[in-house]
Amino acid sequence: MPPPEILTPTAGPFGPPSFDTLAQLGQGGSLEAVLDTLGECLIRTLPGSAWVVLLAHPEGAGMHFHYVRQGGPLPFQRPPEEAFPLAPGLGSLAQAVLEQGPVSSGPLATDPHWRHAPDIWRHSGLQAAWAYPLRDGNNRCTGALGLLFHAPPPHGAEAQATWQHLECMARLASLGLTLHQQHTALHDSRQELAHVLSAIGEGVWDWNVHTNQVTHNLRWCAMMGLPPDYLHHPLEEFLALVHPEDLPRVELAIQSCLAGAGPYQSEHRMRHARGHYVWVRDRGNVVEHDQEGKPARLIGSIADISTEMEAEQHLRLTASVFQHAHEGIVITDPAACIIEVNDTFCAITGYAREEVLGRNTRFLRSGHQDRSFYGQMWAELLEKGVWHGEMWNRKKNGELYAQLSNISAVRNEHGKIIQFVGLFSDITALKESQRHLEHLAYHDALTQLPNRSLLADRMRMALLQAERNHTLTAVAYLDLDNFKPVNDQYTHATGDRLLVEVARRLLQTTRAGDTVARMGGDEFALIYNGLQTPDECEQVVHRLLARLAEPILLDGQALQLTASIGMTLYPLDGSDPDTLLRHADQAMYMAKQAGGNCFHMFDPERDRRLRAHREALERVDAALHDGELELHYQPKVDARSNAVIGVEALIRWRHPHLGLLRPAEFLPIALDTEFEAQLGDWALATALHDMETLLGHGYVLPVSVNITPHHLTHPDFIPSLSALLAAHPRLPAGVLELEILESTAMGDIDAVAEIIAACHRLGVSFALDDFGTGYASLTWLRRLPVQTIKIDQSFVRNMLEDSEDLAIVQGVISLAAAFRRQVIAEGVESTDHRQILTALGCHLLQGYGVARPMPLTQLRVWLQARQQSDTRSALPAPTAK
């Protein structure tokens, strides 16, 4: 039976179709459930009938189809899974798709529509198959709904109603397929959008205007550090996160969008959950209106642009630094051609930006640096990627300037140099200031002559030159004679002008390779190089003195100055620079002492002697402080009673390496020095201390101590002696005797006599030592209040063989008797000496024949032995010759 032409559903025995089934798709139901519902509705009143749905789809160059759903009694529980090419003879449903209209067929075993269908269909025993095409939203035929009969199909009006019902179910199924496709496309679109948003890392918001609720995705929550439960919230909470300074601008953008201005975009700050603000780019637009045409829904995205904003800010800062930097900046390509410069570059060089772009930087070169300089610079720059240094360049107007440069190589990700960036500062003023400071550091501000620092450098160079050329170098020290009175008589300004004129004359009398330096005040130093002989040096100095002695005219007045000059010659004086200058200074003072206006040559041999003397004196001084000096005591006896009448304190040096040294080996070193008085004070203090020690053992012995003229006449001698005596109150008066030489009174006999008198008042007596060896007169002997005269041991020792010495001894004894002085003989070494001296009237004896000098401990033992031996004399009894 052919299909009817009536294609609108009407009421019939099947009842009205249930369109509610389509709502299942909108509520999340599946397409299969909808098709099952429609199929069951189709066969509800047709016992023994079945239904099946076929869907077609393109595959390769043609169309294929397969059965997707079925219901009712069929020879198979589910439709075949394989797909078949869409072609005639494969069944009524395939034919309906091909013809895009309803198709009916008789028994499947014989109907031509099924002649190529699988056997499972043709042998199924089905009596008829009706099919109606399914269409999508674009009216394209995408499948068919089939009604299958196991019994003969309806006829007449019943058939008409069945066809209408089939058509109705097919249209509902087509609508369901369309809805399913739309839902699938929407789901796929949402999935794709979710993937895109996830890939780009942006947050999404959805604002329902009517409910005022904003919905976000998880990415937005993560971006703002918020928990997932913050996905839904009112708009006010969303806006509360916006920075207060940015909020008015954001609200204005949203209102403009709502008013129909179209999509909006805003870059603003939003508060992160941790308290800091995040820069975001917010885009949004109205996507839905209500029935009144008012915006009902806005959707937008938010991207975190903090890094981008920081980069942009950094770029702005970099640009600002580039333009406003105090340093000149130049950017070049790898070939050193200029790409960009800043304003400071233009200000320093005088070139406009347009004048330098594209030019190689070598046009700035001044010529002060040679090719090797630039070769080393580029080699270091290419090897290390950076170069730092100073160079001189030329400005547009030709003026030279010094610049401090820092050049860096910029490389790409592959390590290839793509640019060079140079920063430089104009240090011309600094270099000039540095040159001025260096001049001040090495030159005298008044005369502009080299100062001490530069002189030292020049002297080192001069000495090296003398060694290399085997010549002489003269170092001179010059001091103006009587400059201070001239400076005081006139103004200091006049004195300065005199010094400047002196400096000019000194320069006039020296050669180009020589040096004139000002040491300060009116003192100058000179270095003469390349001299061959000392005579040549003297000639130079004579010319110098003559030139300086010429009158100097200042303000109409003729002033005349002379100079004292000390000189030393290197390498004859093989000293270091400082010592050479000191030697010249010492020689200059010798010239001063000679009356000035002359020169004196330093004597290295004399200086070595003085230095050796100074070192020896320092060693003796150290010996005193280190306890190496000690006193030995030589007894003195009365030959008549053989009694010990006293001891003489004699100094000894117990040297750690040389052993015990006698006074003659070291005392001359201390003569006429301050140390002489210090050593004398020590001898007095030690002698008094030792005598007090002997007093504790029952011995009361006067002690005589030798005092030098320098010590005796020292202003502190009397106060010091008084303090020493006061420190030993147990010692009886008269225990101390001071021995002085004849030469002591040669300077001022009255002053010496006064000192001796002051000592007498302290209970101290005096002896005149080594009498007969000096130049004393009888007047001195009469005026000096000494109690004892000591005959020098040289006369006593030789009087046995030398009649003249015997006569001298006899004369001294007679002279002492005439002046009522005690007399004591030194150097008594034998019985013969004793016999002759006692015969001549000298009974007080001292010498090796009595006892040798001994330390305090041995002296005490010697005294004890004398007591125990019960003898009257330490000398052997006289025997006949």
Short mmCIF file of C-alpha atoms in Angstrom, two decimals, residues 374-804:
data_model
loop_
_atom_site.label_atom_id
_atom_site.label_comp_id
_atom_site.label_asym_id
_atom_site.label_seq_id
_atom_site.Cartn_x
_atom_site.Cartn_y
_atom_site.Cartn_z
CA TYR A 374 91.42 49.34 20.24
CA GLY A 375 92.64 45.87 19.32
CA GLN A 376 93.00 44.93 22.97
CA MET A 377 89.65 46.55 23.79
CA TRP A 378 87.77 44.54 21.15
CA ALA A 379 89.60 41.33 22.05
CA GLU A 380 88.58 41.67 25.70
CA LEU A 381 85.04 42.68 24.75
CA LEU A 382 84.53 39.65 22.51
CA GLU A 383 86.15 37.25 24.97
CA LYS A 384 84.65 38.46 28.26
CA GLY A 385 81.55 40.23 26.98
CA VAL A 386 82.43 43.46 28.76
CA TRP A 387 85.12 46.15 28.65
CA HIS A 388 85.73 48.93 31.14
CA GLY A 389 88.24 51.71 30.77
CA GLU A 390 89.09 55.30 29.91
CA MET A 391 89.65 56.84 26.50
CA TRP A 392 89.83 60.21 24.80
CA ASN A 393 87.30 61.03 22.05
CA ARG A 394 86.52 64.08 19.93
CA LYS A 395 83.35 66.20 19.97
CA LYS A 396 81.62 67.58 16.91
CA ASN A 397 83.36 70.94 17.40
CA GLY A 398 86.76 69.22 17.49
CA GLU A 399 87.21 69.55 21.24
CA LEU A 400 88.72 66.54 22.99
CA TYR A 401 87.07 65.00 26.02
CA ALA A 402 87.91 62.13 28.35
CA GLN A 403 85.30 59.48 28.93
CA LEU A 404 84.97 56.57 31.34
CA SER A 405 83.36 53.78 29.29
CA ASN A 406 81.63 50.52 30.05
CA ILE A 407 80.76 48.45 26.96
CA SER A 408 78.75 45.22 27.13
CA ALA A 409 77.92 42.64 24.48
CA VAL A 410 74.27 41.57 24.17
CA ARG A 411 73.75 37.99 22.99
CA ASN A 412 70.66 36.10 21.83
CA GLU A 413 69.54 32.72 23.09
CA HIS A 414 72.05 31.04 20.80
CA GLY A 415 74.97 33.03 22.22
CA LYS A 416 75.40 35.17 19.13
CA ILE A 417 76.20 38.86 19.64
CA ILE A 418 73.32 40.97 18.38
CA GLN A 419 74.15 44.35 19.91
CA PHE A 420 76.70 46.33 21.90
CA VAL A 421 75.58 48.72 24.64
CA GLY A 422 77.99 51.40 25.75
CA LEU A 423 77.68 53.69 28.77
CA PHE A 424 80.11 56.53 29.23
CA SER A 425 80.63 59.59 31.39
CA ASP A 426 82.46 62.78 30.51
CA ILE A 427 85.35 62.85 33.00
CA THR A 428 87.27 65.69 31.39
CA ALA A 429 86.76 67.96 34.40
CA LEU A 430 87.66 65.09 36.69
CA LYS A 431 90.86 64.39 34.75
CA GLU A 432 91.78 68.08 34.87
CA SER A 433 91.05 68.18 38.59
CA GLN A 434 93.05 64.99 39.02
CA ARG A 435 95.96 66.52 37.08
CA HIS A 436 95.76 69.62 39.26
CA LEU A 437 95.63 67.55 42.45
CA GLU A 438 98.55 65.45 41.28
CA HIS A 439 100.50 68.64 40.60
CA LEU A 440 99.65 69.89 44.08
CA ALA A 441 100.58 66.54 45.56
CA TYR A 442 104.02 66.60 43.95
CA HIS A 443 104.80 70.32 43.70
CA ASP A 444 105.26 73.21 46.10
CA ALA A 445 102.28 75.55 45.94
CA LEU A 446 104.41 78.73 46.16
CA THR A 447 107.37 78.06 43.89
CA GLN A 448 105.83 75.26 41.75
CA LEU A 449 109.02 73.28 42.36
CA PRO A 450 108.86 69.56 43.09
CA ASN A 451 108.17 68.74 46.73
CA ARG A 452 109.55 65.99 48.92
CA SER A 453 107.39 63.27 47.33
CA LEU A 454 108.44 64.04 43.78
CA LEU A 455 112.02 64.58 44.93
CA ALA A 456 112.12 61.04 46.31
CA ASP A 457 110.95 59.65 42.99
CA ARG A 458 113.45 61.77 41.04
CA MET A 459 116.22 60.68 43.40
CA ARG A 460 115.50 56.99 42.87
CA MET A 461 115.65 57.52 39.13
CA ALA A 462 118.88 59.50 39.44
CA LEU A 463 120.58 56.77 41.48
CA LEU A 464 119.56 54.12 38.97
CA GLN A 465 120.92 56.28 36.16
CA ALA A 466 124.21 56.74 38.02
CA GLU A 467 124.58 52.98 38.46
CA ARG A 468 123.71 52.30 34.85
CA ASN A 469 126.01 54.98 33.37
CA HIS A 470 128.79 54.70 35.98
CA THR A 471 128.58 58.41 36.76
CA LEU A 472 128.21 60.49 39.92
CA THR A 473 124.99 61.95 41.26
CA ALA A 474 125.26 64.91 43.63
CA VAL A 475 122.56 65.44 46.27
CA ALA A 476 122.64 68.98 47.70
CA TYR A 477 120.75 70.52 50.61
CA LEU A 478 120.52 74.33 50.53
CA ASP A 479 119.44 76.69 53.30
CA LEU A 480 119.27 80.47 52.87
CA ASP A 481 121.43 82.42 55.30
CA ASN A 482 119.68 85.00 57.50
CA PHE A 483 116.39 84.65 55.66
CA LYS A 484 114.30 84.96 58.81
CA PRO A 485 115.48 88.52 59.64
CA VAL A 486 114.73 89.59 56.08
CA ASN A 487 111.32 87.93 56.26
CA ASP A 488 110.62 89.59 59.63
CA GLN A 489 111.84 93.02 58.51
CA TYR A 490 109.61 93.04 55.46
CA THR A 491 106.24 91.41 54.99
CA HIS A 492 105.66 87.70 54.52
CA ALA A 493 104.47 88.50 51.03
CA THR A 494 107.92 89.94 50.31
CA GLY A 495 109.48 86.83 51.77
CA ASP A 496 107.36 84.68 49.45
CA ARG A 497 108.49 86.76 46.46
CA LEU A 498 112.10 86.26 47.52
CA LEU A 499 111.60 82.51 47.67
CA VAL A 500 110.04 82.52 44.20
CA GLU A 501 113.03 84.48 42.85
CA VAL A 502 115.44 82.09 44.56
CA ALA A 503 113.62 79.17 42.97
CA ARG A 504 113.88 80.86 39.56
CA ARG A 505 117.63 81.38 39.96
CA LEU A 506 118.13 77.80 41.10
CA LEU A 507 116.36 76.59 37.97
CA GLN A 508 118.52 78.88 35.84
CA THR A 509 121.72 77.34 37.17
CA THR A 510 120.67 73.73 36.68
CA ARG A 511 120.49 71.62 33.54
CA ALA A 512 117.39 70.10 32.04
CA GLY A 513 118.02 66.69 33.59
CA ASP A 514 118.67 68.03 37.09
CA THR A 515 116.10 68.58 39.83
CA VAL A 516 115.39 71.51 42.13
CA ALA A 517 112.90 70.88 44.95
CA ARG A 518 111.63 72.93 47.85
CA MET A 519 111.77 71.12 51.18
CA GLY A 520 109.88 73.80 53.09
CA GLY A 521 110.58 77.23 54.49
CA ASP A 522 113.85 78.52 53.03
CA GLU A 523 115.31 75.06 52.40
CA PHE A 524 115.83 73.52 48.98
CA ALA A 525 117.24 70.26 47.65
CA LEU A 526 119.03 69.74 44.34
CA ILE A 527 120.02 66.68 42.33
CA TYR A 528 122.79 66.90 39.74
CA ASN A 529 123.02 63.95 37.36
CA GLY A 530 125.78 62.66 35.13
CA LEU A 531 128.79 64.17 36.94
CA GLN A 532 132.16 62.68 36.14
CA THR A 533 134.34 63.97 39.01
CA PRO A 534 133.87 65.62 42.42
CA ASP A 535 135.59 68.72 41.04
CA GLU A 536 132.79 69.11 38.51
CA CYS A 537 130.35 69.16 41.42
CA GLU A 538 132.33 71.92 43.16
CA GLN A 539 132.27 74.05 40.02
CA VAL A 540 128.49 73.72 39.83
CA VAL A 541 128.08 74.76 43.46
CA HIS A 542 130.38 77.77 43.12
CA ARG A 543 128.28 79.05 40.20
CA LEU A 544 125.15 78.45 42.23
CA LEU A 545 126.44 80.40 45.25
CA ALA A 546 127.55 83.28 43.05
CA ARG A 547 124.16 83.49 41.34
CA LEU A 548 122.27 83.46 44.62
CA ALA A 549 124.51 86.18 46.09
CA GLU A 550 123.52 88.64 43.37
CA PRO A 551 121.18 91.41 44.65
CA ILE A 552 117.46 90.88 44.25
CA LEU A 553 115.41 93.96 43.34
CA LEU A 554 111.97 94.01 44.95
CA ASP A 555 109.85 97.18 45.01
CA GLY A 556 112.90 99.32 44.29
CA GLN A 557 114.95 97.79 47.08
CA ALA A 558 118.03 95.65 46.58
CA LEU A 559 118.04 92.63 48.87
CA GLN A 560 120.94 90.23 49.07
CA LEU A 561 120.84 86.65 50.24
CA THR A 562 123.47 83.96 50.60
CA ALA A 563 123.10 80.24 51.13
CA SER A 564 124.75 77.35 52.94
CA ILE A 565 124.94 74.15 50.94
CA GLY A 566 125.71 70.61 52.00
CA MET A 567 126.46 67.95 49.43
CA THR A 568 127.08 64.25 49.13
CA LEU A 569 128.04 62.15 46.12
CA TYR A 570 126.58 58.85 45.08
CA PRO A 571 127.90 56.14 44.81
CA LEU A 572 130.87 57.40 46.85
CA ASP A 573 128.27 57.73 49.61
CA GLY A 574 126.52 54.44 48.92
CA SER A 575 123.38 55.11 50.93
CA ASP A 576 119.68 54.98 50.19
CA PRO A 577 117.84 58.14 49.00
CA ASP A 578 116.61 59.17 52.45
CA THR A 579 120.04 58.73 53.99
CA LEU A 580 121.70 60.65 51.16
CA LEU A 581 119.37 63.57 51.80
CA ARG A 582 120.07 63.39 55.52
CA HIS A 583 123.82 63.36 54.87
CA ALA A 584 123.49 66.43 52.66
CA ASP A 585 121.49 68.10 55.44
CA GLN A 586 124.23 67.30 57.96
CA ALA A 587 126.85 68.72 55.62
CA MET A 588 124.73 71.86 55.21
CA TYR A 589 124.84 72.46 58.97
CA MET A 590 128.60 72.12 58.82
CA ALA A 591 128.58 74.90 56.19
CA LYS A 592 126.33 76.99 58.48
CA GLN A 593 128.81 76.56 61.32
CA ALA A 594 131.58 77.67 58.99
CA GLY A 595 129.84 81.04 58.58
CA GLY A 596 127.51 80.43 55.65
CA ASN A 597 127.76 81.41 51.99
CA CYS A 598 129.76 78.26 51.36
CA PHE A 599 129.29 74.56 50.86
CA HIS A 600 130.52 71.51 52.71
CA MET A 601 131.00 68.03 51.27
CA PHE A 602 129.75 65.16 53.37
CA ASP A 603 132.50 62.80 54.65
CA PRO A 604 131.22 59.20 54.63
CA GLU A 605 134.15 57.96 56.75
CA ARG A 606 133.50 60.52 59.49
CA ASP A 607 129.81 59.63 59.40
CA ARG A 608 130.68 55.95 59.80
CA ARG A 609 132.79 56.79 62.86
CA LEU A 610 129.99 58.86 64.36
CA ARG A 611 127.49 56.14 63.64
CA ALA A 612 129.71 53.51 65.21
CA HIS A 613 130.15 55.75 68.27
CA ARG A 614 126.41 56.25 68.53
CA GLU A 615 125.74 52.52 68.24
CA ALA A 616 128.39 51.79 70.88
CA LEU A 617 126.85 54.38 73.22
CA GLU A 618 123.43 52.81 72.73
CA ARG A 619 124.94 49.43 73.59
CA VAL A 620 126.45 50.76 76.83
CA ASP A 621 123.15 52.40 77.69
CA ALA A 622 121.42 49.07 77.13
CA ALA A 623 124.04 47.36 79.32
CA LEU A 624 123.22 49.76 82.16
CA HIS A 625 119.50 49.05 81.94
CA ASP A 626 120.05 45.31 81.48
CA GLY A 627 122.16 45.05 84.67
CA GLU A 628 125.39 44.16 82.88
CA LEU A 629 127.36 46.97 84.59
CA GLU A 630 128.76 46.40 88.09
CA LEU A 631 131.12 48.04 90.56
CA HIS A 632 134.35 46.45 91.75
CA TYR A 633 136.12 47.83 94.81
CA GLN A 634 139.92 48.22 95.27
CA PRO A 635 141.02 48.62 98.92
CA LYS A 636 143.28 51.46 100.10
CA VAL A 637 145.60 50.94 103.14
CA ASP A 638 147.79 52.94 105.51
CA ALA A 639 151.32 51.46 105.30
CA ARG A 640 152.14 52.56 108.81
CA SER A 641 149.28 50.62 110.46
CA ASN A 642 148.45 48.32 107.56
CA ALA A 643 144.80 49.26 108.21
CA VAL A 644 142.19 49.48 105.43
CA ILE A 645 141.26 53.16 105.16
CA GLY A 646 138.71 52.85 102.32
CA VAL A 647 137.96 51.53 98.85
CA GLU A 648 137.71 53.01 95.36
CA ALA A 649 134.70 52.05 93.28
CA LEU A 650 135.76 51.02 89.78
CA ILE A 651 133.16 50.26 87.10
CA ARG A 652 133.21 47.03 85.08
CA TRP A 653 131.04 45.71 82.23
CA ARG A 654 130.26 42.03 82.33
CA HIS A 655 129.66 41.69 78.62
CA PRO A 656 127.60 38.59 77.63
CA HIS A 657 130.02 37.78 74.79
CA LEU A 658 133.30 39.59 75.52
CA GLY A 659 133.55 38.85 79.23
CA LEU A 660 134.57 41.40 81.87
CA LEU A 661 135.54 44.74 80.30
CA ARG A 662 137.67 47.39 82.01
CA PRO A 663 136.58 51.07 82.07
CA ALA A 664 139.04 52.11 79.38
CA GLU A 665 137.24 49.81 76.93
CA PHE A 666 133.87 51.53 77.10
CA LEU A 667 133.83 54.65 79.31
CA PRO A 668 135.39 56.94 76.66
CA ILE A 669 132.25 56.32 74.57
CA ALA A 670 130.10 58.13 77.13
CA LEU A 671 132.32 61.20 77.58
CA ASP A 672 130.60 64.55 77.06
CA THR A 673 127.17 62.96 76.58
CA GLU A 674 123.99 63.06 78.62
CA PHE A 675 124.53 59.38 79.35
CA GLU A 676 127.73 60.32 81.21
CA ALA A 677 125.74 61.94 84.02
CA GLN A 678 123.25 59.06 84.06
CA LEU A 679 126.08 56.57 84.41
CA GLY A 680 127.68 58.63 87.21
CA ASP A 681 124.42 58.75 89.15
CA TRP A 682 124.18 54.99 88.88
CA ALA A 683 127.73 54.55 90.20
CA LEU A 684 127.02 56.83 93.19
CA ALA A 685 123.76 55.07 94.01
CA THR A 686 125.33 51.62 93.71
CA ALA A 687 128.38 52.52 95.80
CA LEU A 688 126.25 53.97 98.62
CA HIS A 689 124.00 50.92 98.54
CA ASP A 690 126.98 48.56 98.73
CA MET A 691 128.57 50.49 101.59
CA GLU A 692 125.31 50.26 103.49
CA THR A 693 125.37 46.53 102.86
CA LEU A 694 128.92 46.31 104.32
CA LEU A 695 127.75 48.41 107.26
CA GLY A 696 125.25 45.67 107.99
CA HIS A 697 128.17 43.22 108.26
CA GLY A 698 130.09 45.51 110.62
CA TYR A 699 132.41 47.23 108.15
CA VAL A 700 132.53 51.02 107.92
CA LEU A 701 134.52 51.90 104.85
CA PRO A 702 134.75 55.23 103.07
CA VAL A 703 134.24 54.84 99.34
CA SER A 704 135.60 57.04 96.60
CA VAL A 705 133.75 57.38 93.29
CA ASN A 706 135.17 58.92 90.12
CA ILE A 707 133.13 61.88 88.83
CA THR A 708 133.66 63.33 85.35
CA PRO A 709 133.74 67.10 84.77
CA HIS A 710 130.57 66.96 82.71
CA HIS A 711 128.74 65.14 85.49
CA LEU A 712 130.08 67.38 88.24
CA THR A 713 128.99 70.56 86.49
CA HIS A 714 125.57 69.22 85.55
CA PRO A 715 122.81 71.47 86.98
CA ASP A 716 121.15 68.52 88.70
CA PHE A 717 124.30 67.14 90.31
CA ILE A 718 123.94 68.66 93.78
CA PRO A 719 120.18 67.94 94.14
CA SER A 720 120.70 64.39 92.92
CA LEU A 721 123.65 63.81 95.29
CA SER A 722 121.66 65.18 98.20
CA ALA A 723 118.77 62.82 97.43
CA LEU A 724 121.11 59.84 97.22
CA LEU A 725 122.68 60.59 100.59
CA ALA A 726 119.28 61.12 102.15
CA ALA A 727 118.24 57.67 100.88
CA HIS A 728 120.99 56.09 103.06
CA PRO A 729 120.67 57.73 106.47
CA ARG A 730 122.53 54.88 108.26
CA LEU A 731 125.78 55.73 106.54
CA PRO A 732 128.04 57.98 108.67
CA ALA A 733 129.11 61.39 107.44
CA GLY A 734 132.26 61.48 105.39
CA VAL A 735 131.76 57.98 103.97
CA LEU A 736 131.68 59.33 100.39
CA GLU A 737 134.64 60.80 98.56
CA LEU A 738 134.51 62.06 94.99
CA GLU A 739 137.56 61.79 92.77
CA ILE A 740 137.93 64.44 90.08
CA LEU A 741 140.60 65.09 87.43
CA GLU A 742 142.79 68.13 87.11
CA SER A 743 140.97 69.07 83.91
CA THR A 744 137.73 69.49 85.81
CA ALA A 745 138.71 73.01 86.87
CA MET A 746 140.05 74.13 83.51
CA GLY A 747 136.75 75.64 82.43
CA ASP A 748 135.57 77.75 85.36
CA ILE A 749 137.54 77.17 88.57
CA ASP A 750 135.25 79.39 90.63
CA ALA A 751 132.16 77.43 89.63
CA VAL A 752 133.90 74.13 90.37
CA ALA A 753 135.07 75.41 93.75
CA GLU A 754 131.50 76.40 94.59
CA ILE A 755 130.24 72.93 93.68
CA ILE A 756 132.94 71.32 95.83
CA ALA A 757 131.99 73.57 98.73
CA ALA A 758 128.34 72.56 98.37
CA CYS A 759 129.39 68.92 98.49
CA HIS A 760 131.43 69.58 101.64
CA ARG A 761 128.29 70.86 103.28
CA LEU A 762 126.72 67.48 102.51
CA GLY A 763 129.68 65.72 104.17
CA VAL A 764 131.32 64.70 100.91
CA SER A 765 135.10 65.06 100.49
CA PHE A 766 137.16 65.34 97.29
CA ALA A 767 140.34 63.85 95.91
CA LEU A 768 142.31 65.13 92.93
CA ASP A 769 142.89 62.03 90.79
CA ASP A 770 145.81 61.34 88.42
CA PHE A 771 147.67 64.40 89.70
CA GLY A 772 150.62 65.34 87.56
CA THR A 773 149.20 64.17 84.23
CA GLY A 774 147.23 67.31 83.42
CA TYR A 775 147.82 71.00 83.21
CA ALA A 776 146.92 72.06 86.70
CA SER A 777 148.61 75.12 88.17
CA LEU A 778 149.50 75.81 91.75
CA THR A 779 146.74 78.42 91.75
CA TRP A 780 144.17 75.74 91.05
CA LEU A 781 145.58 73.52 93.81
CA ARG A 782 145.40 76.41 96.21
CA ARG A 783 141.86 77.43 95.25
CA LEU A 784 140.27 73.97 94.91
CA PRO A 785 139.10 72.73 98.33
CA VAL A 786 140.20 69.09 97.83
CA GLN A 787 141.44 67.02 100.76
CA THR A 788 143.50 64.38 98.95
CA ILE A 789 145.93 64.26 96.06
CA LYS A 790 146.33 60.96 94.23
CA ILE A 791 149.66 60.36 92.48
CA ASP A 792 149.02 58.91 89.03
CA GLN A 793 149.89 55.23 88.85
CA SER A 794 152.01 55.71 85.74
CA PHE A 795 154.59 57.64 87.78
CA VAL A 796 154.43 55.21 90.71
CA ARG A 797 154.74 52.10 88.53
CA ASN A 798 157.84 53.37 86.67
CA MET A 799 159.62 55.21 89.51
CA LEU A 800 161.76 52.17 90.24
CA GLU A 801 163.35 52.35 86.78
CA ASP A 802 162.83 55.98 85.78
CA SER A 803 164.49 58.68 87.86
CA GLU A 804 162.31 61.39 86.31
#
